[in-house]
């Protein structure tokens, strides 16, 4: 059970931080992968640091980095040519920056708030009054100074402009200019999104099951969102992941992501226990930067991912061992070819649709992106993660352990015990050991 954070207070009103130097004034085209309807929100990242950085220094370095990443200082708007599409007015209006204070220490915060809760959302990111998300600046930042001299930085960045890889690139550029104000960036941002334009004429050569609802009469997502949801946060160490992979040997070799994604999907479905004949999906984001032709340019920070789609029935997933799910994930990854991506871009030009979430678990991997290494000059963060937990599943990095993965997902309160039971015990299903009866405490789930 989380403890409510104390109120934070603002001595000054939030201000707009503009690029330090004059920037181009133009309209930035967004690709069909950028302005998908399901990406029209801000991703909110939270960092906890033992020692704070003077706010004026952070504002100065932010102003410098916005000279490079100037679209983040612009504003989203509806395209005049196509009301279904968005574009960026690169007007240099600025990113919103707030400074707050909270009477809590870093250690207290880490002890009472082990995972995201509603208290984080209310107090660690300033609220922007806007009629729609178009009225919210693409980049909103709050620095909360703590009573011990530490700080929490919360960054909200519009998903239409950046994916997680692009966000990591931007944040590291900001940190670089904070520590070395006169240095050049090692990676220069590439702004144009025309490399992912649709073809003329359109060539939709695949069926794209990630967008096709195969179970129109059943909607697990609505059922989930109609119930009280609580976050589940479990850390899988390298030894846990190796054990999962060994469950697929010798008949199947797999990556850590394939093994863990299959395991989480299977446990999630087992805990929800829907009708055995229901067709279910796993959607996961896959980086396309290195396999589309031509390859996306170095420094591309827009949305360079597509959704892989694994599909089966409840009974097939639950009653089979881990091999079945892993093979489905592998097949879904193998299907993501250059031709498939181009077909998807064309498909989205003709069909402004959202992915099928009716009976679907969505996994977004944030690990292996360097997000946890962000150092503004006083050391790496003690904690890095999202501001909120959703029904989407995140694979998060673990500070200090490159090969560990933290799995965060919100599930109905009434099934969280079952879900975590399966997540832990199914690691050892071949041994026939019930760890829940063998002394493993769910309250210590940060250690699994």
Coordinates of C-alpha atoms in Angstrom, one line a residue:
X1 CA 0.0 0.0 0.0
X2 CA 1.5 3.4 -1.0
X3 CA 1.7 6.4 1.2
X4 CA 0.4 9.7 -0.1
X5 CA 3.2 12.1 -1.0
X6 CA 3.2 15.4 0.8
X7 CA 2.0 18.4 -1.1
X8 CA 4.5 20.2 -3.3
X9 CA 4.5 24.0 -3.6
X10 CA 5.6 26.4 -6.3
X11 CA 7.4 29.6 -5.5
X12 CA 7.2 30.7 -9.1
X13 CA 4.8 30.1 -11.9
X14 CA 5.9 27.7 -14.7
X15 CA 7.8 29.4 -17.5
X16 CA 8.5 28.8 -21.1
X17 CA 12.1 27.9 -22.0
X18 CA 12.8 28.9 -25.6
X19 CA 15.8 27.8 -27.8
X20 CA 18.9 29.8 -27.0
X21 CA 19.6 30.6 -30.7
X22 CA 17.2 31.5 -33.5
X23 CA 15.8 28.3 -35.0
X24 CA 14.1 27.6 -38.4
X25 CA 10.5 28.6 -38.6
X26 CA 8.6 26.0 -40.6
X27 CA 6.1 23.2 -40.5
X28 CA 7.4 19.8 -39.7
X29 CA 5.7 16.9 -41.4
X30 CA 4.9 14.0 -39.2
X31 CA 5.0 10.5 -40.6
X32 CA 2.1 8.0 -40.4
X33 CA 4.0 6.3 -37.7
X34 CA 4.3 9.6 -35.7
X35 CA 0.7 10.8 -35.8
X36 CA -1.2 7.5 -35.2
X37 CA -4.2 8.2 -33.0
X38 CA -3.1 5.8 -30.3
X39 CA 0.1 7.9 -29.9
X40 CA -1.6 11.2 -29.2
X41 CA -0.5 11.6 -25.6
X42 CA 2.6 12.4 -23.7
X43 CA 5.0 9.8 -22.3
X44 CA 5.9 10.8 -18.8
X45 CA 9.3 9.8 -17.4
X46 CA 10.4 10.2 -13.8
X47 CA 13.9 10.4 -12.4
X48 CA 15.1 10.5 -8.8
X49 CA 18.5 11.9 -8.0
X50 CA 20.4 11.9 -4.7
X51 CA 21.8 15.5 -5.4
X52 CA 20.0 18.3 -7.1
X53 CA 21.3 20.5 -9.9
X54 CA 20.7 24.3 -9.7
X55 CA 17.5 25.0 -11.6
X56 CA 18.9 27.9 -13.5
X57 CA 21.6 25.6 -14.9
X58 CA 19.1 23.1 -16.0
X59 CA 17.1 25.8 -17.7
X60 CA 20.2 27.1 -19.5
X61 CA 21.2 23.7 -20.8
X62 CA 17.6 23.0 -21.8
X63 CA 17.6 26.2 -23.8
X64 CA 20.8 25.1 -25.5
X65 CA 19.5 21.7 -26.4
X66 CA 16.3 23.1 -27.7
X67 CA 18.3 25.0 -30.3
X68 CA 19.1 21.5 -31.7
X69 CA 15.8 19.9 -31.0
X70 CA 13.7 22.9 -31.9
X71 CA 10.5 21.0 -32.9
X72 CA 10.1 20.2 -29.2
X73 CA 9.8 23.9 -28.6
X74 CA 7.0 24.2 -31.2
X75 CA 3.4 23.3 -31.1
X76 CA 1.3 20.5 -32.6
X77 CA -1.6 21.4 -34.8
X78 CA -4.0 19.8 -37.3
X79 CA -2.7 19.9 -40.9
X80 CA -4.5 22.3 -43.2
X81 CA -4.2 19.8 -46.0
X82 CA -5.6 16.8 -44.1
X83 CA -7.7 17.2 -41.0
X84 CA -6.8 13.6 -40.0
X85 CA -3.1 14.4 -39.8
X86 CA -1.0 16.4 -37.4
X87 CA 2.0 18.5 -38.0
X88 CA 4.4 20.6 -35.9
X89 CA 4.5 24.4 -36.1
X90 CA 8.2 25.0 -35.4
X91 CA 7.6 28.5 -33.9
X92 CA 10.1 28.4 -31.0
X93 CA 7.3 29.1 -28.4
X94 CA 9.2 27.0 -25.9
X95 CA 9.0 24.1 -23.5
X96 CA 7.1 24.5 -20.2
X97 CA 9.3 24.3 -17.1
X98 CA 8.2 24.2 -13.5
X99 CA 10.1 24.2 -10.3
X100 CA 8.5 22.8 -7.1
X101 CA 9.5 21.9 -3.6
X102 CA 8.5 18.9 -1.5
X103 CA 9.2 18.1 2.2
X104 CA 10.4 14.6 1.7
X105 CA 13.8 13.0 1.4
X106 CA 15.0 10.8 -1.4
X107 CA 15.2 7.9 1.0
X108 CA 11.7 8.5 2.2
X109 CA 10.4 8.7 -1.3
X110 CA 12.1 5.5 -2.3
X111 CA 10.7 3.7 0.7
X112 CA 7.1 4.9 0.5
X113 CA 6.6 4.9 -3.2
X114 CA 8.1 1.8 -4.8
X115 CA 6.0 2.1 -7.9
X116 CA 3.8 4.7 -9.7
X117 CA 0.6 5.8 -8.0
X118 CA -2.0 8.5 -8.3
X119 CA 0.0 10.7 -5.8
X120 CA 2.9 10.9 -8.3
X121 CA 0.6 12.1 -11.1
X122 CA -1.0 14.8 -9.0
X123 CA 2.1 16.3 -7.5
X124 CA 5.2 15.6 -9.6
X125 CA 4.1 17.1 -12.9
X126 CA 2.5 20.5 -13.2
X127 CA -1.0 20.5 -14.7
X128 CA -1.4 22.3 -18.0
X129 CA -4.9 23.7 -18.6
X130 CA -5.8 23.0 -22.2
X131 CA -8.9 22.2 -24.2
X132 CA -7.1 19.3 -25.9
X133 CA -3.7 17.7 -26.0
X134 CA -2.9 20.0 -28.9
X135 CA -2.8 22.8 -26.5
X136 CA -0.2 21.2 -24.3
X137 CA 3.5 22.0 -25.2
X138 CA 5.2 18.9 -26.6
X139 CA 7.7 19.1 -23.8
X140 CA 6.8 19.7 -20.2
X141 CA 9.3 19.4 -17.3
X142 CA 9.0 19.7 -13.6
X143 CA 12.0 19.7 -11.2
X144 CA 10.9 19.0 -7.6
X145 CA 13.6 19.8 -5.0
X146 CA 13.5 17.6 -2.0
X147 CA 14.3 18.5 1.6
X148 CA 17.5 16.4 1.7
X149 CA 19.0 18.2 -1.3
X150 CA 17.9 15.6 -3.8
X151 CA 15.6 16.2 -6.7
X152 CA 12.9 14.5 -8.9
X153 CA 12.8 15.4 -12.6
X154 CA 9.6 14.5 -14.4
X155 CA 9.6 14.9 -18.2
X156 CA 6.5 14.7 -20.4
X157 CA 7.2 14.4 -24.1
X158 CA 4.6 14.1 -26.8
X159 CA 4.7 10.7 -28.3
X160 CA 3.9 12.0 -31.8
X161 CA 7.3 13.7 -31.9
X162 CA 9.5 11.0 -30.2
X163 CA 9.6 7.3 -29.4
X164 CA 11.5 6.0 -26.4
X165 CA 14.7 5.7 -28.4
X166 CA 14.3 9.3 -29.6
X167 CA 13.5 10.5 -26.1
X168 CA 16.7 8.8 -24.8
X169 CA 18.7 10.6 -27.5
X170 CA 17.2 13.9 -26.6
X171 CA 17.6 13.5 -22.8
X172 CA 21.2 12.4 -23.2
X173 CA 21.9 15.5 -25.4
X174 CA 20.4 17.7 -22.7
X175 CA 22.5 16.1 -20.0
X176 CA 25.6 16.4 -22.2
X177 CA 25.1 20.1 -22.6
X178 CA 24.4 20.4 -18.9
X179 CA 27.8 18.9 -18.0
X180 CA 29.7 20.4 -21.1
X181 CA 28.0 23.6 -22.1
X182 CA 30.4 24.5 -24.9
X183 CA 30.7 21.0 -26.4
X184 CA 29.2 19.7 -29.6
X185 CA 26.6 17.0 -29.6
X186 CA 27.9 13.6 -30.5
X187 CA 24.6 12.8 -32.3
X188 CA 23.0 15.6 -34.3
X189 CA 19.2 15.2 -34.4
X190 CA 17.6 14.4 -37.8
X191 CA 14.3 16.2 -38.0
X192 CA 12.7 15.2 -41.4
X193 CA 10.1 12.4 -41.3
X194 CA 9.7 12.2 -45.1
X195 CA 11.8 9.1 -45.2
X196 CA 8.7 7.3 -43.9
X197 CA 6.2 8.9 -46.3
X198 CA 3.6 6.6 -47.9
X199 CA 4.1 5.4 -51.5
X200 CA 2.2 6.7 -54.5
X201 CA 0.3 4.7 -55.4
X202 CA -0.3 3.0 -52.0
X203 CA 0.7 -0.7 -51.9
X204 CA -1.0 -2.5 -49.0
X205 CA 0.4 -6.0 -49.4
X206 CA -0.2 -7.4 -45.9
X207 CA -3.3 -7.9 -43.7
X208 CA -1.9 -6.1 -40.6
X209 CA -3.6 -8.1 -37.8
X210 CA -2.3 -5.6 -35.2
X211 CA -5.1 -3.3 -36.4
X212 CA -7.8 -5.9 -37.1
X213 CA -10.3 -6.8 -34.4
X214 CA -10.9 -10.6 -34.6
X215 CA -13.2 -10.6 -31.5
X216 CA -15.6 -7.7 -32.0
X217 CA -18.0 -9.1 -29.4
X218 CA -15.4 -9.3 -26.6
X219 CA -13.4 -6.4 -25.2
X220 CA -11.1 -7.3 -22.3
X221 CA -9.7 -3.8 -22.3
X222 CA -13.1 -2.3 -21.3
X223 CA -13.5 -5.0 -18.6
X224 CA -10.0 -4.1 -17.3
X225 CA -10.6 -0.4 -17.2
X226 CA -14.0 -0.8 -15.5
X227 CA -12.3 -2.2 -12.4
X228 CA -9.9 -0.8 -9.8
X229 CA -6.4 -1.3 -11.2
X230 CA -3.2 -1.6 -9.1
X231 CA 0.4 -1.8 -10.3
X232 CA 2.4 -4.9 -10.3
X233 CA 6.1 -4.4 -10.3
X234 CA 8.4 -7.4 -10.5
X235 CA 12.1 -7.4 -11.2
X236 CA 13.6 -10.3 -13.2
X237 CA 17.3 -10.7 -12.6
X238 CA 19.6 -12.2 -15.2
X239 CA 19.3 -15.6 -13.4
X240 CA 15.5 -15.5 -13.6
X241 CA 15.7 -14.6 -17.3
X242 CA 18.2 -17.3 -18.0
X243 CA 15.9 -19.8 -16.3
X244 CA 13.0 -18.7 -18.6
X245 CA 15.3 -19.2 -21.6
X246 CA 16.3 -22.6 -20.5
X247 CA 12.6 -23.7 -20.4
X248 CA 12.9 -23.3 -24.2
X249 CA 16.1 -25.3 -24.6
X250 CA 17.1 -27.5 -26.5
X251 CA 14.2 -27.3 -28.8
X252 CA 14.1 -23.5 -29.2
X253 CA 16.7 -20.8 -28.8
X254 CA 15.3 -17.4 -27.9
X255 CA 16.3 -13.9 -26.7
X256 CA 15.6 -12.5 -23.3
X257 CA 12.8 -10.3 -24.6
X258 CA 11.1 -13.2 -26.4
X259 CA 11.2 -15.4 -23.3
X260 CA 10.1 -12.7 -20.9
X261 CA 7.3 -11.3 -23.2
X262 CA 5.9 -14.8 -23.7
X263 CA 6.0 -15.5 -19.9
X264 CA 4.3 -12.2 -19.0
X265 CA 1.6 -12.7 -21.7
X266 CA 0.9 -16.2 -20.5
X267 CA 0.7 -15.2 -16.8
X268 CA -1.5 -12.2 -17.6
X269 CA -4.0 -14.4 -19.5
X270 CA -4.0 -17.1 -16.8
X271 CA -4.8 -14.6 -14.2
X272 CA -7.6 -12.9 -16.2
X273 CA -9.0 -16.4 -17.1
X274 CA -11.1 -15.4 -20.1
X275 CA -13.1 -17.9 -22.2
X276 CA -10.7 -20.6 -23.4
X277 CA -11.7 -20.2 -27.1
X278 CA -11.1 -16.5 -27.1
X279 CA -8.5 -15.3 -29.6
X280 CA -5.9 -13.1 -27.9
X281 CA -3.0 -11.0 -29.0
X282 CA 0.3 -9.7 -27.8
X283 CA 1.5 -6.4 -29.4
X284 CA 5.0 -5.3 -28.8
X285 CA 7.0 -2.3 -30.2
X286 CA 9.9 -3.2 -32.5
X287 CA 12.6 -0.8 -33.6
X288 CA 12.8 -0.5 -37.4
X289 CA 15.7 1.9 -37.7
X290 CA 18.2 -0.7 -38.9
X291 CA 16.1 -2.9 -41.2
X292 CA 14.0 -0.5 -43.3
X293 CA 15.5 0.5 -46.7
X294 CA 16.9 3.0 -46.8
X295 CA 17.8 2.8 -43.1
X296 CA 16.6 5.7 -41.0
X297 CA 19.3 8.3 -40.7
X298 CA 21.6 8.6 -37.7
X299 CA 20.0 10.9 -35.2
X300 CA 16.4 10.1 -36.2
X301 CA 14.4 10.7 -33.1
X302 CA 10.8 10.4 -34.4
X303 CA 8.7 7.2 -34.1
X304 CA 10.9 4.5 -35.6
X305 CA 8.9 1.5 -34.4
X306 CA 6.0 -0.6 -35.5
X307 CA 3.9 -3.2 -33.6
X308 CA 4.7 -6.8 -33.8
X309 CA 1.6 -9.0 -33.4
X310 CA 1.5 -12.5 -31.9
X311 CA -1.9 -14.2 -31.9
X312 CA -3.4 -17.5 -30.5
X313 CA -6.3 -18.7 -28.4
X314 CA -6.4 -18.7 -24.6
X315 CA -6.4 -22.5 -24.4
X316 CA -3.4 -22.8 -26.7
X317 CA -1.4 -20.2 -24.8
X318 CA -2.3 -21.4 -21.3
X319 CA -2.2 -25.1 -21.9
X320 CA 1.1 -25.1 -23.7
X321 CA 4.5 -24.6 -22.2
X322 CA 6.6 -21.5 -22.8
X323 CA 7.8 -22.8 -26.2
X324 CA 4.4 -22.0 -27.8
X325 CA 4.3 -18.3 -26.8
X326 CA 8.0 -17.8 -27.6
X327 CA 7.6 -19.2 -31.1
X328 CA 4.6 -16.9 -31.7
X329 CA 6.7 -13.9 -30.7
X330 CA 9.6 -15.0 -32.9
X331 CA 7.3 -15.4 -35.9
X332 CA 5.8 -11.9 -35.2
X333 CA 9.3 -10.4 -35.1
X334 CA 10.3 -12.2 -38.3
X335 CA 7.2 -10.8 -40.1
X336 CA 8.5 -7.3 -39.6
X337 CA 10.3 -6.8 -42.8
X338 CA 11.0 -3.7 -44.9
X339 CA 8.1 -4.6 -47.1
X340 CA 5.8 -5.0 -44.1
X341 CA 6.8 -1.6 -42.7
X342 CA 6.1 0.1 -46.0
X343 CA 2.8 -1.7 -46.3
X344 CA 1.9 -0.5 -42.8
X345 CA 2.7 3.1 -43.6
X346 CA 0.5 2.8 -46.7
X347 CA -2.2 1.1 -44.6
X348 CA -2.2 4.0 -42.1
X349 CA -2.5 6.5 -44.9
X350 CA -5.8 4.9 -46.0
X351 CA -7.0 3.7 -42.6
X352 CA -6.8 6.1 -39.6
X353 CA -7.3 3.3 -37.1
X354 CA -6.0 2.4 -33.7
X355 CA -4.5 -1.0 -32.9
X356 CA -6.8 -3.7 -31.8
X357 CA -6.7 -3.7 -28.0
X358 CA -9.9 -5.7 -27.4
X359 CA -8.2 -8.9 -26.1
X360 CA -4.6 -7.7 -26.2
X361 CA -1.6 -7.2 -23.9
X362 CA 0.7 -4.4 -25.2
X363 CA 4.4 -4.5 -24.2
X364 CA 6.7 -1.6 -24.6
X365 CA 10.4 -2.3 -23.9
X366 CA 12.3 0.6 -22.2
X367 CA 15.2 -1.4 -21.2
X368 CA 18.5 -1.4 -23.2
X369 CA 17.9 2.2 -24.3
X370 CA 20.2 3.9 -21.8
X371 CA 17.4 5.8 -20.1
X372 CA 18.6 4.8 -16.7
X373 CA 22.1 6.3 -17.4
X374 CA 21.0 9.9 -17.5
X375 CA 23.6 12.0 -15.6
X376 CA 23.2 15.8 -15.3
X377 CA 26.5 16.1 -13.5
X378 CA 25.8 14.7 -10.0
X379 CA 25.6 11.0 -10.8
X380 CA 23.1 8.6 -12.3
X381 CA 19.6 8.4 -11.0
X382 CA 18.6 6.2 -8.1
X383 CA 15.3 5.4 -9.9
X384 CA 14.0 5.7 -13.4
X385 CA 10.6 4.8 -14.6
X386 CA 7.2 6.1 -15.8
X387 CA 5.1 8.6 -13.9
X388 CA 2.1 6.4 -14.1
X389 CA 1.3 2.7 -14.4
X390 CA -1.2 1.7 -17.1
X391 CA -2.7 -1.5 -18.5
X392 CA 0.1 -1.4 -21.1
X393 CA 3.1 -3.4 -19.9
X394 CA 6.5 -1.8 -19.6
X395 CA 9.9 -3.6 -19.6
X396 CA 12.0 -1.1 -17.5
X397 CA 15.7 -0.9 -17.0
X398 CA 17.0 -1.6 -13.5
X399 CA 19.5 1.0 -12.3
X400 CA 22.9 -0.7 -11.7
X401 CA 22.1 -3.9 -13.5
X402 CA 22.2 -3.8 -17.3
X403 CA 20.8 -7.3 -17.8
X404 CA 17.9 -7.2 -15.3
X405 CA 14.4 -6.1 -16.3
X406 CA 11.6 -4.6 -14.2
X407 CA 8.1 -5.6 -15.4
X408 CA 5.5 -3.0 -14.6
X409 CA 1.8 -3.4 -15.5
X410 CA -1.5 -2.5 -13.8
X411 CA -4.0 -5.3 -13.4
X412 CA -7.4 -5.6 -11.6
X413 CA -6.9 -5.5 -7.9
X414 CA -8.8 -8.8 -7.4
X415 CA -6.4 -10.7 -9.6
X416 CA -3.0 -9.2 -8.7
X417 CA -2.3 -12.0 -6.3
X418 CA -2.9 -14.7 -8.9
X419 CA -0.9 -12.7 -11.5
X420 CA 2.1 -12.4 -9.3
X421 CA 1.8 -16.0 -8.2
X422 CA 2.0 -17.2 -11.8
X423 CA 4.8 -14.7 -12.7
X424 CA 6.9 -16.2 -9.9
X425 CA 5.9 -19.8 -9.7
X426 CA 5.8 -20.5 -13.5
X427 CA 9.5 -19.9 -13.6
X428 CA 9.9 -23.1 -11.7
X429 CA 6.9 -25.0 -13.1
X430 CA 9.1 -28.0 -14.2
X431 CA 10.4 -28.3 -10.6
X432 CA 6.9 -28.6 -9.1
X433 CA 7.8 -26.1 -6.3
X434 CA 5.2 -23.6 -5.1
X435 CA 7.3 -20.7 -4.1
X436 CA 4.3 -18.8 -2.6
X437 CA 4.0 -21.6 -0.1
X438 CA 7.7 -21.8 0.2
X439 CA 8.3 -18.4 1.8
X440 CA 8.6 -16.0 -1.2
X441 CA 7.0 -12.8 0.0
X442 CA 5.1 -10.7 -2.6
X443 CA 5.9 -7.6 -0.5
X444 CA 9.5 -8.1 -1.5
X445 CA 8.6 -8.3 -5.2
X446 CA 11.4 -5.9 -6.2
X447 CA 13.6 -8.9 -5.7
X448 CA 11.1 -11.2 -7.2

